[in-house]
mmCIF file of C-alpha atoms in Angstrom:
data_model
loop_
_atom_site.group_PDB
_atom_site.id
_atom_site.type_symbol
_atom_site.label_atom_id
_atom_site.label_comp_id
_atom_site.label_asym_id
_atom_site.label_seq_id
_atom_site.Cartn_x
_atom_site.Cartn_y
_atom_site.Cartn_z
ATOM 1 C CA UNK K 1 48.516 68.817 70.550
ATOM 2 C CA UNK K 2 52.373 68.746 69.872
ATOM 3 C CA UNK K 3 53.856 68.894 66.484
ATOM 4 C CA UNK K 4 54.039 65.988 64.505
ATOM 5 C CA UNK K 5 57.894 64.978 63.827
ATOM 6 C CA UNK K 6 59.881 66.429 61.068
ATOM 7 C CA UNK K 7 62.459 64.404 59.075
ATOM 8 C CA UNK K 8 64.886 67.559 58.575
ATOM 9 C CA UNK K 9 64.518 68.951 62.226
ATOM 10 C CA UNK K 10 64.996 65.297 63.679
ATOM 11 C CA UNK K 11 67.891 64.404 61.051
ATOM 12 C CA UNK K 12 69.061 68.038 62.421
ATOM 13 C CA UNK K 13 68.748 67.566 66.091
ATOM 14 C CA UNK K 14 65.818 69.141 68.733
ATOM 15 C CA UNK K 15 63.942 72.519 67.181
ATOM 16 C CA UNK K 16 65.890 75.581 68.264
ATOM 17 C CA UNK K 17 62.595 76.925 68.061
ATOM 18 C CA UNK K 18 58.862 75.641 68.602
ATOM 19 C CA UNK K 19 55.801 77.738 68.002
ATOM 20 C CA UNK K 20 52.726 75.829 68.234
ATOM 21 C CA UNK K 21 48.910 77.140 68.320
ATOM 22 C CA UNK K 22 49.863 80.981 67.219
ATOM 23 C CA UNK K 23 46.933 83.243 66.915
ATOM 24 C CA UNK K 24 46.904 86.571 66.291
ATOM 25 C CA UNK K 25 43.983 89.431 65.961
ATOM 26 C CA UNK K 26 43.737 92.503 65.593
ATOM 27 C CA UNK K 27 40.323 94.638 66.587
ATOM 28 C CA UNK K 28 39.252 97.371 64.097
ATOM 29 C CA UNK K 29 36.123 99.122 66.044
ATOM 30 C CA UNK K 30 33.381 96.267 65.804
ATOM 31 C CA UNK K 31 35.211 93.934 63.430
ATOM 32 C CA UNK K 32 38.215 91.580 64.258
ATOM 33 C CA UNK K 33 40.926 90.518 61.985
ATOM 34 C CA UNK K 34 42.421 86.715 62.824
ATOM 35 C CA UNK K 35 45.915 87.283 60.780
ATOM 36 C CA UNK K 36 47.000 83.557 62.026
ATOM 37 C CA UNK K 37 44.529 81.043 62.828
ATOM 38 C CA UNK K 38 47.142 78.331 64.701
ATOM 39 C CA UNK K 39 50.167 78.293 63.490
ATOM 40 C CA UNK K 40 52.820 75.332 63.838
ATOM 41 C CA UNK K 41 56.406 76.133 62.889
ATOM 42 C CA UNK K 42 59.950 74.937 64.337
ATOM 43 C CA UNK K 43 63.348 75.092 63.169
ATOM 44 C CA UNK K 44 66.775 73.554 64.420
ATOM 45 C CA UNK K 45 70.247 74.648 64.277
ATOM 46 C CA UNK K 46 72.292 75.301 60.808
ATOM 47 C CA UNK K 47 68.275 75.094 59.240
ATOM 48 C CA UNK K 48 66.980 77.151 56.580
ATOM 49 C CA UNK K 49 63.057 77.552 56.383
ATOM 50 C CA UNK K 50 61.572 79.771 53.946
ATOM 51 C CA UNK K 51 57.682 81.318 53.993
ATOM 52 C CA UNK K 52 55.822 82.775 51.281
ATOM 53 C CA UNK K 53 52.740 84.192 50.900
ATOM 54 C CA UNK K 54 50.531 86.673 49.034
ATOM 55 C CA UNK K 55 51.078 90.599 50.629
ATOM 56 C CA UNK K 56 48.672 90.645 53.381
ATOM 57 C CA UNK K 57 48.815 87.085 54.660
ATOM 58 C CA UNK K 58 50.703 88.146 57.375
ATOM 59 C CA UNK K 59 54.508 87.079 56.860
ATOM 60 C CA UNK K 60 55.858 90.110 58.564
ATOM 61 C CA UNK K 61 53.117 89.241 61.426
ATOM 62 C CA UNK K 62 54.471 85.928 62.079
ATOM 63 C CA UNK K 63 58.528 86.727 61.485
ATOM 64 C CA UNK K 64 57.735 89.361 64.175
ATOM 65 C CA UNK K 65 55.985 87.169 66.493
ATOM 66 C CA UNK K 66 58.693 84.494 66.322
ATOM 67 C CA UNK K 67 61.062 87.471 67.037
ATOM 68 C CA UNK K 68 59.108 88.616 70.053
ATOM 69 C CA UNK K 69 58.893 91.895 68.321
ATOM 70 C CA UNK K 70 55.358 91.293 68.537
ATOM 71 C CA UNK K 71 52.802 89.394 70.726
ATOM 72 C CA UNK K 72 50.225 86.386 69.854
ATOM 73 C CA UNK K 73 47.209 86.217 70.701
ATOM 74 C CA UNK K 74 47.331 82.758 71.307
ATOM 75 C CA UNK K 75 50.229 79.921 71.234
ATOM 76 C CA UNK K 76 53.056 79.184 72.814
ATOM 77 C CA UNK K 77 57.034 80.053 71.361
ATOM 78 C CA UNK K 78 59.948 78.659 73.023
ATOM 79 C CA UNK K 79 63.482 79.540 71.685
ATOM 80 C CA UNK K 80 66.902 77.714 73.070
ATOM 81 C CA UNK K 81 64.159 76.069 75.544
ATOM 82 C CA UNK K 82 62.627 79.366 77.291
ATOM 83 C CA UNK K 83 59.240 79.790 76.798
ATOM 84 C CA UNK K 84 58.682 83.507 75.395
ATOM 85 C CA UNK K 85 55.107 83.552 77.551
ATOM 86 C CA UNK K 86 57.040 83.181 80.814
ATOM 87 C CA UNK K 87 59.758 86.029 80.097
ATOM 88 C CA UNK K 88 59.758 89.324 81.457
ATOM 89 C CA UNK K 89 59.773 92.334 78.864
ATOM 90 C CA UNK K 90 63.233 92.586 79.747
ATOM 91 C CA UNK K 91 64.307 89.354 79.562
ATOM 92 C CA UNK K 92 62.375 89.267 75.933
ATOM 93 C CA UNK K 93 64.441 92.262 74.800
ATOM 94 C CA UNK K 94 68.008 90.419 75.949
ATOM 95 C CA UNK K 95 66.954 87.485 73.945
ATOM 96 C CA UNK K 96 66.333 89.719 70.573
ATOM 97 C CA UNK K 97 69.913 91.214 71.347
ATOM 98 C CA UNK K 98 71.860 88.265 71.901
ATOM 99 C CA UNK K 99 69.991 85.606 70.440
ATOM 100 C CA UNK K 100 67.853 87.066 67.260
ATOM 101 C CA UNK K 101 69.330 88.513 64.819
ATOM 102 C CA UNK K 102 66.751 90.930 62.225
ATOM 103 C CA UNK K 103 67.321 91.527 58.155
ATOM 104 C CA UNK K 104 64.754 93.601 56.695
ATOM 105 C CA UNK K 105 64.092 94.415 53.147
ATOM 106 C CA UNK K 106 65.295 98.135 53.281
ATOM 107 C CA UNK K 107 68.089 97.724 55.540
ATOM 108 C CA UNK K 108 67.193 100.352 58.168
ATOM 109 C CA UNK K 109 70.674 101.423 58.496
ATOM 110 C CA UNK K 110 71.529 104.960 60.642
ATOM 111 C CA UNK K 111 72.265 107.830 57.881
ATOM 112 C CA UNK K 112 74.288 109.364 59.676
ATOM 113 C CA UNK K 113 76.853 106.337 60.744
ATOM 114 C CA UNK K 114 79.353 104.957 58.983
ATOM 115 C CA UNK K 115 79.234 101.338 57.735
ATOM 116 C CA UNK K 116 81.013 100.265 60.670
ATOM 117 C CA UNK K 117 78.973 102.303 63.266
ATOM 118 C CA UNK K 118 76.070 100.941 61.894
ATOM 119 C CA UNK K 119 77.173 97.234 62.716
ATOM 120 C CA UNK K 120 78.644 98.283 65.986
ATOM 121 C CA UNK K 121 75.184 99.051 67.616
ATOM 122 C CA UNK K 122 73.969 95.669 68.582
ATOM 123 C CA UNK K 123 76.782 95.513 70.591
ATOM 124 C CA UNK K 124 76.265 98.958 72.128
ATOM 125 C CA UNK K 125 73.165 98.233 73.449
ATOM 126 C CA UNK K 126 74.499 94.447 75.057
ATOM 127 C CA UNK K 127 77.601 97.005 76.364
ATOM 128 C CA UNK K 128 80.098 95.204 75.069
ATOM 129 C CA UNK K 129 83.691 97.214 75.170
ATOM 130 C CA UNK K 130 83.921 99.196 72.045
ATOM 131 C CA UNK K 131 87.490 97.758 71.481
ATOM 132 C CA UNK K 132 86.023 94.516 71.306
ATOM 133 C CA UNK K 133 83.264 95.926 69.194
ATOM 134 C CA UNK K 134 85.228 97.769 66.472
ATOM 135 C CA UNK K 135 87.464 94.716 66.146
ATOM 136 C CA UNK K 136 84.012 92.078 65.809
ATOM 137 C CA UNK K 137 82.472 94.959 63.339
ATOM 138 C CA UNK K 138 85.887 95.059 61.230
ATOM 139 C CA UNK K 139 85.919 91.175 60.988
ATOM 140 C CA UNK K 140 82.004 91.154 59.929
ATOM 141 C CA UNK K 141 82.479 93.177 57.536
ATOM 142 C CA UNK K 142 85.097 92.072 55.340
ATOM 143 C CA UNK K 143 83.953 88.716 55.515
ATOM 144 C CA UNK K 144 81.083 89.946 53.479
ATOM 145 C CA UNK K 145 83.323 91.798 51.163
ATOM 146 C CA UNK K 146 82.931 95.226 52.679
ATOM 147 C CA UNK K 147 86.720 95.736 54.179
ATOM 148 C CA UNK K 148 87.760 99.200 52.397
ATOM 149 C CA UNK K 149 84.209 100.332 53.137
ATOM 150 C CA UNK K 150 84.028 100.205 56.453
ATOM 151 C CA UNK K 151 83.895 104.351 56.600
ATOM 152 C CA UNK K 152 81.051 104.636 53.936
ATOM 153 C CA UNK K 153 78.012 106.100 55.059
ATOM 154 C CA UNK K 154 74.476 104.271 53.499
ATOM 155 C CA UNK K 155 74.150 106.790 50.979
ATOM 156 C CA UNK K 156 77.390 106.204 49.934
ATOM 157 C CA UNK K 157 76.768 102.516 49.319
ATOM 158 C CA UNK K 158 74.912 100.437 46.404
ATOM 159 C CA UNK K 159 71.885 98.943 47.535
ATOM 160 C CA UNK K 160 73.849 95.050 47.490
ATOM 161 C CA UNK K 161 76.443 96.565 49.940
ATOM 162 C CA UNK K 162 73.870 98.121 52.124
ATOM 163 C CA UNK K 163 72.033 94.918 52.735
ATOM 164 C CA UNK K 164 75.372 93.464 53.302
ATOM 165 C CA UNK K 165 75.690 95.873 55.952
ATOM 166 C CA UNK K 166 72.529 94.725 57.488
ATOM 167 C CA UNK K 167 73.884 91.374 57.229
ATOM 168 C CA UNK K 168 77.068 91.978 59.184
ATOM 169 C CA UNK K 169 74.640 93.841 62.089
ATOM 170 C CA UNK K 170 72.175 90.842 62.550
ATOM 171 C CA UNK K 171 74.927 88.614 63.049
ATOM 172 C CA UNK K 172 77.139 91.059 65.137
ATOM 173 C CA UNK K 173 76.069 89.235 67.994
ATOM 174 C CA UNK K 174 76.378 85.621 67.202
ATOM 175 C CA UNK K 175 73.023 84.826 67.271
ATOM 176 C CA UNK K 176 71.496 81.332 67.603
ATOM 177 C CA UNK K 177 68.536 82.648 65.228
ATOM 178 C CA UNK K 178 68.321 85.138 62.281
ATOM 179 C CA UNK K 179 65.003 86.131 60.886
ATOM 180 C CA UNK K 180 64.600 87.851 57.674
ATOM 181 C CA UNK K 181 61.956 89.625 55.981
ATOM 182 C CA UNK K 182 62.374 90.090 52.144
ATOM 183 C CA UNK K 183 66.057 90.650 52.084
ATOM 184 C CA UNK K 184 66.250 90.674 48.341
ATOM 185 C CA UNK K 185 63.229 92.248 47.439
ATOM 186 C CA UNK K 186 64.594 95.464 46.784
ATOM 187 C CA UNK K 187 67.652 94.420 44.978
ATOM 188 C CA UNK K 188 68.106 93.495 41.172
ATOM 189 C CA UNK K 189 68.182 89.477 40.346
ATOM 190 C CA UNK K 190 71.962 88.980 39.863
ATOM 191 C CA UNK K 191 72.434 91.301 43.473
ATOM 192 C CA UNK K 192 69.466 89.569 45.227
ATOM 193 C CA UNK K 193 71.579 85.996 44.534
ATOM 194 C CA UNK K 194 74.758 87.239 45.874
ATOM 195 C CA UNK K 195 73.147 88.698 49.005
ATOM 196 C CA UNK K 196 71.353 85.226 49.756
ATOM 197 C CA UNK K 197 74.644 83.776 49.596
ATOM 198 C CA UNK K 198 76.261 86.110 52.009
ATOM 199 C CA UNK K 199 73.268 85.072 53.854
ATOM 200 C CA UNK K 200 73.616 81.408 54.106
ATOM 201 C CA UNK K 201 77.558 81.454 54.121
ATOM 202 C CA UNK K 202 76.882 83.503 57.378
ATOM 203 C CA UNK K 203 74.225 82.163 59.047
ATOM 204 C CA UNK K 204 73.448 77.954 57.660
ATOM 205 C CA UNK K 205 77.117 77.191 57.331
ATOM 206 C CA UNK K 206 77.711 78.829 60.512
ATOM 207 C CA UNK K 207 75.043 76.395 62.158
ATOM 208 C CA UNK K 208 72.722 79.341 62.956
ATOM 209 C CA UNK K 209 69.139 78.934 62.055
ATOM 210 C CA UNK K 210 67.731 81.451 59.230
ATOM 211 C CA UNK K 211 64.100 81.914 58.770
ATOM 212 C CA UNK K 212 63.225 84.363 55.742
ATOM 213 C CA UNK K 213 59.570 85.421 54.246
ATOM 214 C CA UNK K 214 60.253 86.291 50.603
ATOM 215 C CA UNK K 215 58.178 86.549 47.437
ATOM 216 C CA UNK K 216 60.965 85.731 45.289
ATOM 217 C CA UNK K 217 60.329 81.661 44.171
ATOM 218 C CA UNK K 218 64.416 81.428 43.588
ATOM 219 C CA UNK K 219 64.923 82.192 47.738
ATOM 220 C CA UNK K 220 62.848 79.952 48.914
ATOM 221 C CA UNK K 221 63.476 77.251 46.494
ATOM 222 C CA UNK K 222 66.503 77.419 48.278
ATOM 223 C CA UNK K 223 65.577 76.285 51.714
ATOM 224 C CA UNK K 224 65.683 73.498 53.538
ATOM 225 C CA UNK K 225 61.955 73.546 53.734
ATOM 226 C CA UNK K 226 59.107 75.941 52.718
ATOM 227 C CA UNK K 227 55.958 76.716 54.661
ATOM 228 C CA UNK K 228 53.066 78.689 53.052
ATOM 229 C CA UNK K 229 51.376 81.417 54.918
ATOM 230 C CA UNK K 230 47.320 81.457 53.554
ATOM 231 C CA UNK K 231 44.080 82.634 54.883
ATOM 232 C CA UNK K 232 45.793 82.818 58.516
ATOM 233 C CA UNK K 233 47.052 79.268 57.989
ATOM 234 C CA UNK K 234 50.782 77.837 57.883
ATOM 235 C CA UNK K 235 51.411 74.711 55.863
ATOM 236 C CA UNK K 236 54.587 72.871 55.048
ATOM 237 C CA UNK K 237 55.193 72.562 51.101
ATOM 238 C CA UNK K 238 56.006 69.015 50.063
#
């Protein structure tokens, strides 16, 4: 059955994205865990869509599934019209590079690198010429404030400028979609608000698509619109 039309996504333009009918279980020995039980979702370009959810009800599940991180069950996903069912594993992993861009909650930034090395890698791995790269990274990150630290190693950094890091990798790439999973929930409340701002400035007024599970009521508030996740079941909040 196809989705029912959406105000914002038509008002928008076409979904970017389309997931309809996602399943996903998990067997434990005997027993078998349905984590979504059909989910509908889209989102179009410069749209932000928030989902919360209780821990458990399978947020990361379903940010991972629309990131083809992670496989469902059932369903179909189509991003920038390809189908993800009808990509080879290879194909899958080019789209994550160059057209998915990840935030998680605690950053997952090399030690080791610098601030600048860290945002450099997404272009590593799409072999882009490190000229090019360290140039991109530069510009990244002191458009999210971050200019005189672009030698700073992680440790070196507050937690605010670490996810600000993060930031400046997921978009490294210019990518159509950025998914992110509790980007402020590590950070204080006054930190947490700047970082969603970096957030939209690059990725909504840029006229990429942001999708980000959060428990915090203030970030989704935010959004364009705001699905629940419950009992394996999406719904749209009115």
């Amino acid at each position: 059955m196809p989705l029912p039309a959406n105000s914002q996504s038509d008002a928008l333009g076409a979904p970017l994205l389309r997931a309809q009918g996602l399943r996903k279980m998990y067997r434990d020995g005997s027993r078998t865990l349905e984590v979504l039980k059909g989910a509908d979702f889209q989102i179009s370009r410069g749209e932000y869509v928030s989902v919360v959810g209780k821990s458990g009800s399978g947020k990361s599940t379903f940010l991972h599934i629309l990131g083809a991180l992670d496989v469902a069950t059932e369903g179909s996903i189509s991003l920038d019209g390809e189908e993800y069912s009808s990509l080879s594993a290879k194909k899958l992993a080019k789209i994550r590079t160059r057209k998915i861009g990840f935030i998680y909650q605690f950053h997952h930034l090399l030690p080791e690198f610098s601030a600048l090395e860290n945002v450099i890698l997404p272009g590593m791995i799409d072999r882009v010429p490190l000229g090019d790269l360290e140039a991109r990274a530069e510009e990244m990150l002191t458009r999210v404030g971050l200019g005189e630290r672009l030698q700073h190693r992680p440790s070196k950094l507050s937690g605010g400028e670490q996810q600000r890091v993060a930031l400046a990798r997921a978009v490294m790439n210019d990518p159509l979609l950025v998914l992110a999973d509790e980007p402020t929930g590590d950070l204080d409340q006054q930190t947490g608000r700047e970082v969603l701002d970096f957030i939209l400035e690059q990725t909504v007024k840029a006229n990429r698509s942001l999708v980000v599970v959060t428990h915090d009521p203030a970030v989704a508030e935010r959004a364009d619109r705001r699905y629940r996740l419950e009992d394996g079941r999406l719904a749209e909040i009115a």
